Amino acid sequence: MAFFFFYFFFLLTLSSPSSSSSSSNSLTYIVHVDHEAKPSIFPTHRHWYTSSLASLTSSPPSIIHTYDTVFHGFSARLTSQDASHLLDHPHVISVIPEQVRHLHTTRSPEFLGLRSTDKAGLLEESDFGSDLVIGVIDTGIWPERPSFDDRGLGPVPLKWKGQCIASQDFPESACNRKLVGARFFCGGYEATNGKMNETTEFRSPRDSDGHGTHTASISAGRYVFPASTLGYARGVAAGMAPKARLAAYKVCWNSGCYDSDILAAFDTAVADGVDVISLSVGGVVVPYYLDAIAIGAFGAIDRGIFVSASAGNGGPGALTVTNVAPWMTTVGAGTIDRDFPANVKLGNGKMIAGVSVYGGPGLNPGRMYPLVYGGSLIGGDGYSSSLCLEGSLDPNLVKGKIVLCDRGINSRATKGEIVRKNGGLGMIIANGVFDGEGLVADCHVLPATSVGASGGDEIRRYISESSKARSSKHPTATIVFKGTRLGIRPAPVVASFSARGPNPETPEILKPDVIAPGLNILAAWPDRIGPSGVPSDNRRTEFNILSGTSMACPHVSGLAALLKAAHPDWSPAAIRSALMTTAYRVDNRGDPMMDESTGNTSSVMDYGSGHVHPTKAMDPGLVYDITPYDYINFLCNSNYTGTNIVTITRRQADCDGARRAGHVGNLNYPSFSVVFQQYGESKMSTHFIRTVTNVGDPDSVYEIKIRPPRGTTVTVEPEKLSFRRVGQKLSFVVRVKTTEVKLSPGATNVQTGHIIWSDGKRNVTSPLVVTLQQPL
């Protein structure tokens, strides 16, 4: 009973007038409590928390969520003083401030080599993923779409414990043998923003945004024909694992996705019995013990559940990758061999390449229209009008014209709506320097297209020169829409927006892990939401084309379900290893993959191990497996405290042994990365210890091939691995030596290579990155 009185005491403290959690400066915190200290009078931790609160006579801070599976504790609105007081109590392990996350916003199965007619491929071997459940943590789902039909599916797997939470707009019958569960979590959202506006959002699992419906159908949508968006991308739509079951966990609302809700979704999904969790959401990179996504994901992989997360859309800059915990599979985005050209023809005859999926009434063929640049309109402030922000355009200056708008601040589709409201006939969106040449096709509300940075410069130059000329010729243009084009070369290309490494939290772990299709992806879309996402867009379509690492992530989630179905004994780390070591780094011309933003060759910092290759991943030969205890050793070698480690793993750690055994780079990861600080030493060296498990042929011999980074010497011992049986593990050591290079203070030099184990049939490939850093 002693702890009951302690708990009663600290809740009274929190509810006292001097530290009221309802004050204007309160925030949501996630509180980690020692679950073993629960008094025996309470059958569950939930009873413990709620009974303690109910016994109070004054109003305590209301608990938002309690957590019982991947984490033990609760979330509540607290002042910073409350949070500080909690840390002084012996059974409170940690107090984590909430972070607000944001979304990382068909032909892709065929591009990946997944064909339903193959009799010996991954789809056939896995029975299309029929007995596995993919949990999608996102904006909910529109269950009536044919992508979620349950025709031909067997009974719901017996292990499934999930529920379909019914509401006024989401009947229990919305779930079926395909959509086996649907829940929503809004406590954190409402604790910060007040009660939701149910005229604009659904208090149910129903999707009022579109993002969750789209990502769910990418991972496990059924075969649907015909499928298209406004006439574009006509054909068959299908997810990666067409027979896998889906469970939707809605955590994202109008103002974002709140950590307390995300952690509740992880907690519930794991208890429900999902096999894969797909998360196309991210935020600022923080230490793992302060990262609710990293904590929830560890609890999932600890139960054998694969977690796939989007890398983020902060590219093409370095250090932009998010969701970097090594127990998650982090997915960047690449292109596929399909695009939607919509070129700009200028009055001087020049053609500027662009893309669009506009499907409404077009511009008159052969006619040229007056062209203006928002940033040079008379009476505007230049900056706002260049971006075509609300209230920045003068209708008298844009009416009947095509308007050039710079990309940034507001959404691309919103710019089009603003131009249309002010009387514009068409729009061209020009990338800025940072965006480079990467193009994203949008379902605009007026004839519009997007062009690269160089194309934007050329259009601005033409407008400026024409305006200065003394002739009566004013700048003109039109947009030529060419529909859908297939067989594009080169493909894949690393998408410009795809977030890049190095890993900001642990540079010794290369992130992203892989890339997958994420540009202009066709997938299911809700009713009542226009394809542009603009509120005034009254068009309706069953499918939509979106881009982002949000779209790449569910490709890998679906592939993980297929691999898990084909290899039920594989761990989450083994599945990720198979995807990484079989990934490819060349395009459909046989050349090194390009970076869309620059047109230059891309690097491992852009794509990690490469682009996923599902067919090869089914038979990788060797895998780099990792246990939860290996991750604990990794955290020890990352100099995390015992309290930090318990917060993430719910386990006590003996870090003395872990630190004697190795360093942070010795986590049994399928890639190798080392950072050398140049403190005046002319020669530097390190070593990596790895263990591989044979999942190929019983009697097999693998020999090493080394492609060392420039300026380094790399050796591997032994040079040959001889396996006698499937499941056998063998270890090897990689030694890396390099010499100092001249660098200015704060500068870095990155060189990459590869280590390949080959048995003559399979190549088990791992990138090797050596970074030299000159201290400030």
PDB file of N, CA and C in Angstrom, residues 189-190 193-203 208 254:
ATOM      1  N   TYR A 189      -4.393  15.437 -28.835  1.00  0.00           N
ATOM      2  CA  TYR A 189      -4.793  16.535 -29.724  1.00  0.00           C
ATOM      3  C   TYR A 189      -5.754  17.475 -29.013  1.00  0.00           C
ATOM      4  N   GLU A 190      -6.769  16.913 -28.369  1.00  0.00           N
ATOM      5  CA  GLU A 190      -7.772  17.749 -27.713  1.00  0.00           C
ATOM      6  C   GLU A 190      -7.257  18.376 -26.429  1.00  0.00           C
ATOM      7  N   ASN A 193      -5.587  21.438 -27.970  1.00  0.00           N
ATOM      8  CA  ASN A 193      -6.359  22.323 -28.846  1.00  0.00           C
ATOM      9  C   ASN A 193      -7.812  22.508 -28.441  1.00  0.00           C
ATOM     10  N   GLY A 194      -8.254  21.810 -27.420  1.00  0.00           N
ATOM     11  CA  GLY A 194      -9.665  21.846 -27.090  1.00  0.00           C
ATOM     12  C   GLY A 194     -10.447  20.867 -27.947  1.00  0.00           C
ATOM     13  N   LYS A 195     -11.751  20.795 -27.691  1.00  0.00           N
ATOM     14  CA  LYS A 195     -12.580  19.822 -28.392  1.00  0.00           C
ATOM     15  C   LYS A 195     -12.548  20.070 -29.895  1.00  0.00           C
ATOM     16  N   MET A 196     -12.438  18.989 -30.638  1.00  0.00           N
ATOM     17  CA  MET A 196     -12.324  19.117 -32.090  1.00  0.00           C
ATOM     18  C   MET A 196     -13.612  19.657 -32.705  1.00  0.00           C
ATOM     19  N   ASN A 197     -13.470  20.286 -33.841  1.00  0.00           N
ATOM     20  CA  ASN A 197     -14.605  20.771 -34.615  1.00  0.00           C
ATOM     21  C   ASN A 197     -15.107  19.618 -35.480  1.00  0.00           C
ATOM     22  N   GLU A 198     -16.227  19.013 -35.086  1.00  0.00           N
ATOM     23  CA  GLU A 198     -16.703  17.823 -35.780  1.00  0.00           C
ATOM     24  C   GLU A 198     -17.422  18.136 -37.083  1.00  0.00           C
ATOM     25  N   THR A 199     -17.453  19.433 -37.453  1.00  0.00           N
ATOM     26  CA  THR A 199     -17.945  19.763 -38.794  1.00  0.00           C
ATOM     27  C   THR A 199     -16.831  19.664 -39.826  1.00  0.00           C
ATOM     28  N   THR A 200     -15.583  19.640 -39.376  1.00  0.00           N
ATOM     29  CA  THR A 200     -14.444  19.531 -40.300  1.00  0.00           C
ATOM     30  C   THR A 200     -13.636  18.259 -40.087  1.00  0.00           C
ATOM     31  N   GLU A 201     -13.859  17.563 -38.961  1.00  0.00           N
ATOM     32  CA  GLU A 201     -13.127  16.329 -38.671  1.00  0.00           C
ATOM     33  C   GLU A 201     -14.104  15.280 -38.156  1.00  0.00           C
ATOM     34  N   PHE A 202     -13.761  14.021 -38.347  1.00  0.00           N
ATOM     35  CA  PHE A 202     -14.571  12.918 -37.859  1.00  0.00           C
ATOM     36  C   PHE A 202     -14.010  12.414 -36.529  1.00  0.00           C
ATOM     37  N   ARG A 203     -14.854  12.389 -35.488  1.00  0.00           N
ATOM     38  CA  ARG A 203     -14.428  11.771 -34.228  1.00  0.00           C
ATOM     39  C   ARG A 203     -14.623  10.258 -34.364  1.00  0.00           C
ATOM     40  N   SER A 208     -10.502  12.141 -42.727  1.00  0.00           N
ATOM     41  CA  SER A 208     -10.953  13.423 -43.270  1.00  0.00           C
ATOM     42  C   SER A 208      -9.821  14.175 -43.965  1.00  0.00           C
ATOM     43  N   ASN A 254      -6.253  17.850 -37.647  1.00  0.00           N
ATOM     44  CA  ASN A 254      -6.019  19.070 -38.412  1.00  0.00           C
ATOM     45  C   ASN A 254      -4.739  19.799 -38.029  1.00  0.00           C
TER      46      ASN A 254
END
